[in-house]
Amino acid sequence: MCAEVKEARCRLCSFLSFVARRAVVVKRPPRFTMDGDALLDFANFSTLFVCMVLKFPQIFVVMRAKSARGVSLNSLLLELAGFIVFVSYQMYYDYPPPTYLEYPILIAQDVILLLLILHYDGNMKHALVYAVVFVGGWKLITVQKWVIDLAMSLCTFISAGSKFAQLQCLWRSKDSGQVSTLTWAMASYTCLDIG
């Protein structure tokens, strides 16, 4: 009798074990809370979205006015150089694309804005020169590791110089001309540090 009880118990345990492995556990859906990860995800995606359209207001203002008055060419060139250095550095060291995805989008927008400025200022012949310099520079800074490292260490100064050049242009002209306040506001949002 004892052997039969053990065998029945063993079958029952096997059956329960089988059922437990196949059982579907129903969990409550998590309540939405703004924990650190959700806030960081929101910040990342909203920054990426804002960067996708960051220069659009500036582009539209320049196109509507058919003038680039008040928009600093030097500022735009410095900003473009900084973006190119940053993307080159990220690609050189094989960072995952989501860490620098917004920069190629910003580069494309800056190129469009650069072409508009050159067009409205009557300097379209310089577009080819700028293209050669930027593409050549893009290749040149990745020739040696120390060059890309040095360029990246100067990136913050390049970016600050870009903003300073725009402010200097505004100060000299005493006219904001076609500078888009919305573009500057959105750029400020992307600079906020959440964490």
mmCIF file of C-alpha atoms in Angstrom:
data_model
loop_
_atom_site.group_PDB
_atom_site.id
_atom_site.type_symbol
_atom_site.label_atom_id
_atom_site.label_comp_id
_atom_site.label_asym_id
_atom_site.label_seq_id
_atom_site.Cartn_x
_atom_site.Cartn_y
_atom_site.Cartn_z
ATOM 1 C CA MET A 1 0.000 0.000 0.000
ATOM 2 C CA CYS A 2 2.777 2.336 0.808
ATOM 3 C CA ALA A 3 4.262 1.926 -2.675
ATOM 4 C CA GLU A 4 0.897 2.719 -4.280
ATOM 5 C CA VAL A 5 0.539 5.939 -2.228
ATOM 6 C CA LYS A 6 4.047 7.007 -3.203
ATOM 7 C CA GLU A 7 3.285 6.282 -6.850
ATOM 8 C CA ALA A 8 -0.005 8.239 -6.696
ATOM 9 C CA ARG A 9 1.778 11.134 -5.011
ATOM 10 C CA CYS A 10 4.498 11.040 -7.624
ATOM 11 C CA ARG A 11 1.909 11.118 -10.449
ATOM 12 C CA LEU A 12 0.053 13.967 -8.753
ATOM 13 C CA CYS A 13 3.289 15.927 -8.361
ATOM 14 C CA SER A 14 4.182 15.296 -12.002
ATOM 15 C CA PHE A 15 0.726 16.393 -13.104
ATOM 16 C CA LEU A 16 0.858 19.546 -10.970
ATOM 17 C CA SER A 17 4.336 20.305 -12.226
ATOM 18 C CA PHE A 18 3.115 19.861 -15.829
ATOM 19 C CA VAL A 19 0.143 22.161 -15.227
ATOM 20 C CA ALA A 20 2.307 24.757 -13.495
ATOM 21 C CA ARG A 21 4.688 24.893 -16.443
ATOM 22 C CA ARG A 22 1.821 25.386 -18.895
ATOM 23 C CA ALA A 23 -0.231 27.731 -16.744
ATOM 24 C CA VAL A 24 -0.756 31.253 -17.970
ATOM 25 C CA VAL A 25 -0.064 33.758 -15.293
ATOM 26 C CA VAL A 26 -2.304 36.768 -15.551
ATOM 27 C CA LYS A 27 -0.582 39.888 -14.319
ATOM 28 C CA ARG A 28 -2.119 43.228 -13.717
ATOM 29 C CA PRO A 29 -1.041 45.836 -16.201
ATOM 30 C CA PRO A 30 1.402 48.220 -14.573
ATOM 31 C CA ARG A 31 0.028 51.578 -13.632
ATOM 32 C CA PHE A 32 1.632 54.495 -15.422
ATOM 33 C CA THR A 33 4.093 56.243 -13.195
ATOM 34 C CA MET A 34 6.687 58.748 -14.200
ATOM 35 C CA ASP A 35 9.675 56.868 -12.844
ATOM 36 C CA GLY A 36 13.240 57.635 -13.886
ATOM 37 C CA ASP A 37 13.242 55.371 -16.947
ATOM 38 C CA ALA A 38 9.968 56.731 -18.331
ATOM 39 C CA LEU A 39 11.146 60.306 -17.815
ATOM 40 C CA LEU A 40 14.447 59.543 -19.532
ATOM 41 C CA ASP A 41 12.664 57.850 -22.444
ATOM 42 C CA PHE A 42 10.353 60.855 -22.786
ATOM 43 C CA ALA A 43 13.323 63.219 -22.750
ATOM 44 C CA ASN A 44 15.201 61.156 -25.349
ATOM 45 C CA PHE A 45 12.301 60.805 -27.760
ATOM 46 C CA SER A 46 11.102 64.380 -27.392
ATOM 47 C CA THR A 47 14.635 65.659 -28.005
ATOM 48 C CA LEU A 48 14.933 63.473 -31.092
ATOM 49 C CA PHE A 49 11.576 64.745 -32.359
ATOM 50 C CA VAL A 50 12.497 68.382 -31.717
ATOM 51 C CA CYS A 51 15.823 67.879 -33.516
ATOM 52 C CA MET A 52 13.974 66.448 -36.513
ATOM 53 C CA VAL A 53 12.217 69.799 -36.986
ATOM 54 C CA LEU A 54 14.601 72.147 -35.179
ATOM 55 C CA LYS A 55 15.690 74.261 -38.148
ATOM 56 C CA PHE A 56 12.331 74.227 -39.947
ATOM 57 C CA PRO A 57 11.094 77.499 -38.397
ATOM 58 C CA GLN A 58 14.365 79.214 -39.355
ATOM 59 C CA ILE A 59 14.225 77.779 -42.880
ATOM 60 C CA PHE A 60 10.601 78.908 -43.315
ATOM 61 C CA VAL A 61 11.330 82.418 -41.992
ATOM 62 C CA VAL A 62 14.241 82.858 -44.412
ATOM 63 C CA MET A 63 12.215 81.475 -47.339
ATOM 64 C CA ARG A 64 9.191 83.646 -46.563
ATOM 65 C CA ALA A 65 11.287 86.822 -46.280
ATOM 66 C CA LYS A 66 13.555 85.877 -49.208
ATOM 67 C CA SER A 67 16.342 87.291 -47.076
ATOM 68 C CA ALA A 68 18.877 85.961 -44.576
ATOM 69 C CA ARG A 69 19.358 89.307 -42.827
ATOM 70 C CA GLY A 70 20.382 88.764 -39.194
ATOM 71 C CA VAL A 71 21.315 85.107 -39.668
ATOM 72 C CA SER A 72 25.066 84.684 -39.221
ATOM 73 C CA LEU A 73 26.810 82.648 -41.910
ATOM 74 C CA ASN A 74 29.833 82.184 -39.620
ATOM 75 C CA SER A 75 27.579 80.847 -36.879
ATOM 76 C CA LEU A 76 26.008 78.345 -39.220
ATOM 77 C CA LEU A 77 29.400 77.200 -40.550
ATOM 78 C CA LEU A 78 30.731 76.693 -37.010
ATOM 79 C CA GLU A 79 27.595 74.795 -35.991
ATOM 80 C CA LEU A 80 27.864 72.572 -39.054
ATOM 81 C CA ALA A 81 31.541 71.902 -38.301
ATOM 82 C CA GLY A 82 30.673 70.948 -34.707
ATOM 83 C CA PHE A 83 27.920 68.575 -35.827
ATOM 84 C CA ILE A 84 30.233 66.938 -38.360
ATOM 85 C CA VAL A 85 32.961 66.464 -35.746
ATOM 86 C CA PHE A 86 30.491 64.930 -33.299
ATOM 87 C CA VAL A 87 29.025 62.491 -35.840
ATOM 88 C CA SER A 88 32.505 61.558 -37.077
ATOM 89 C CA TYR A 89 33.647 60.830 -33.534
ATOM 90 C CA GLN A 90 30.597 58.700 -32.775
ATOM 91 C CA MET A 91 30.997 56.722 -35.998
ATOM 92 C CA TYR A 92 34.765 56.357 -35.588
ATOM 93 C CA TYR A 93 34.333 54.735 -32.179
ATOM 94 C CA ASP A 94 31.329 52.621 -33.275
ATOM 95 C CA TYR A 95 28.784 54.125 -30.926
ATOM 96 C CA PRO A 96 25.256 52.798 -31.472
ATOM 97 C CA PRO A 97 23.351 55.015 -33.958
ATOM 98 C CA PRO A 98 20.583 55.976 -31.483
ATOM 99 C CA THR A 99 23.198 57.921 -29.488
ATOM 100 C CA TYR A 100 23.829 60.307 -32.374
ATOM 101 C CA LEU A 101 20.805 59.878 -34.637
ATOM 102 C CA GLU A 102 19.686 63.496 -34.406
ATOM 103 C CA TYR A 103 22.986 64.893 -35.723
ATOM 104 C CA PRO A 104 22.711 63.682 -39.349
ATOM 105 C CA ILE A 105 19.200 65.174 -39.361
ATOM 106 C CA LEU A 106 20.553 68.474 -38.021
ATOM 107 C CA ILE A 107 23.379 68.432 -40.578
ATOM 108 C CA ALA A 108 20.869 68.044 -43.413
ATOM 109 C CA GLN A 109 18.807 70.956 -42.063
ATOM 110 C CA ASP A 110 21.917 73.124 -41.664
ATOM 111 C CA VAL A 111 22.954 72.372 -45.248
ATOM 112 C CA ILE A 112 19.524 73.478 -46.491
ATOM 113 C CA LEU A 113 19.765 76.649 -44.412
ATOM 114 C CA LEU A 114 23.312 77.270 -45.657
ATOM 115 C CA LEU A 115 22.160 76.971 -49.265
ATOM 116 C CA LEU A 116 19.288 79.383 -48.604
ATOM 117 C CA ILE A 117 21.621 81.937 -47.007
ATOM 118 C CA LEU A 118 24.067 81.664 -49.902
ATOM 119 C CA HIS A 119 21.210 81.956 -52.413
ATOM 120 C CA TYR A 120 19.613 85.039 -50.844
ATOM 121 C CA ASP A 121 22.980 86.714 -50.279
ATOM 122 C CA GLY A 122 23.936 86.064 -53.923
ATOM 123 C CA ASN A 123 26.890 83.817 -53.061
ATOM 124 C CA MET A 124 25.763 80.465 -54.485
ATOM 125 C CA LYS A 125 29.153 80.065 -56.176
ATOM 126 C CA HIS A 126 30.640 79.512 -52.706
ATOM 127 C CA ALA A 127 28.426 76.455 -52.111
ATOM 128 C CA LEU A 128 30.840 74.128 -53.916
ATOM 129 C CA VAL A 129 33.789 75.486 -51.916
ATOM 130 C CA TYR A 130 31.953 74.886 -48.629
ATOM 131 C CA ALA A 131 30.952 71.383 -49.745
ATOM 132 C CA VAL A 132 34.564 70.483 -50.594
ATOM 133 C CA VAL A 133 35.864 71.912 -47.304
ATOM 134 C CA PHE A 134 33.263 70.103 -45.163
ATOM 135 C CA VAL A 135 33.501 66.739 -46.947
ATOM 136 C CA GLY A 136 37.297 66.972 -46.993
ATOM 137 C CA GLY A 137 37.350 67.943 -43.325
ATOM 138 C CA TRP A 138 34.981 65.086 -42.494
ATOM 139 C CA LYS A 139 37.455 62.629 -44.040
ATOM 140 C CA LEU A 140 40.556 64.393 -42.698
ATOM 141 C CA ILE A 141 39.573 64.314 -39.022
ATOM 142 C CA THR A 142 39.215 60.516 -39.106
ATOM 143 C CA VAL A 143 42.687 59.897 -40.565
ATOM 144 C CA GLN A 144 44.314 59.473 -37.153
ATOM 145 C CA LYS A 145 42.886 58.735 -33.722
ATOM 146 C CA TRP A 146 44.510 61.753 -32.090
ATOM 147 C CA VAL A 147 43.002 64.109 -34.683
ATOM 148 C CA ILE A 148 39.425 62.960 -34.057
ATOM 149 C CA ASP A 149 40.029 63.029 -30.285
ATOM 150 C CA LEU A 150 41.389 66.586 -30.477
ATOM 151 C CA ALA A 151 38.521 67.702 -32.708
ATOM 152 C CA MET A 152 35.997 66.207 -30.303
ATOM 153 C CA SER A 153 37.617 67.908 -27.318
ATOM 154 C CA LEU A 154 37.197 71.224 -29.148
ATOM 155 C CA CYS A 155 33.560 70.514 -30.049
ATOM 156 C CA THR A 156 32.125 72.370 -27.049
ATOM 157 C CA PHE A 157 34.184 75.446 -27.908
ATOM 158 C CA ILE A 158 33.078 75.211 -31.550
ATOM 159 C CA SER A 159 29.445 75.054 -30.467
ATOM 160 C CA ALA A 160 29.866 77.973 -28.061
ATOM 161 C CA GLY A 161 31.669 79.913 -30.785
ATOM 162 C CA SER A 162 28.733 79.295 -33.089
ATOM 163 C CA LYS A 163 26.263 80.798 -30.628
ATOM 164 C CA PHE A 164 28.639 83.680 -29.894
ATOM 165 C CA ALA A 165 28.988 84.423 -33.625
ATOM 166 C CA GLN A 166 25.188 84.607 -33.981
ATOM 167 C CA LEU A 167 24.857 86.879 -30.952
ATOM 168 C CA GLN A 168 27.696 89.066 -32.259
ATOM 169 C CA CYS A 169 25.926 89.353 -35.616
ATOM 170 C CA LEU A 170 22.736 90.405 -33.847
ATOM 171 C CA TRP A 171 24.626 92.939 -31.702
ATOM 172 C CA ARG A 172 26.361 94.517 -34.692
ATOM 173 C CA SER A 173 23.272 94.767 -36.854
ATOM 174 C CA LYS A 174 20.985 95.817 -33.978
ATOM 175 C CA ASP A 175 18.311 93.881 -35.870
ATOM 176 C CA SER A 176 17.219 90.297 -35.400
ATOM 177 C CA GLY A 177 16.141 90.277 -39.028
ATOM 178 C CA GLN A 178 15.108 86.783 -40.003
ATOM 179 C CA VAL A 179 16.322 84.965 -36.875
ATOM 180 C CA SER A 180 13.641 82.532 -35.678
ATOM 181 C CA THR A 181 12.851 82.745 -31.979
ATOM 182 C CA LEU A 182 11.113 79.366 -32.161
ATOM 183 C CA THR A 183 14.278 77.691 -33.461
ATOM 184 C CA TRP A 184 16.297 79.163 -30.601
ATOM 185 C CA ALA A 185 13.651 78.096 -28.058
ATOM 186 C CA MET A 186 13.578 74.537 -29.396
ATOM 187 C CA ALA A 187 17.374 74.411 -29.393
ATOM 188 C CA SER A 188 17.338 75.500 -25.742
ATOM 189 C CA TYR A 189 14.928 72.654 -24.925
ATOM 190 C CA THR A 190 17.284 70.086 -26.451
ATOM 191 C CA CYS A 191 20.077 71.365 -24.199
ATOM 192 C CA LEU A 192 18.200 70.768 -20.942
ATOM 193 C CA ASP A 193 19.766 68.127 -18.709
ATOM 194 C CA ILE A 194 17.138 65.807 -17.247
ATOM 195 C CA GLY A 195 19.309 63.418 -15.310
#
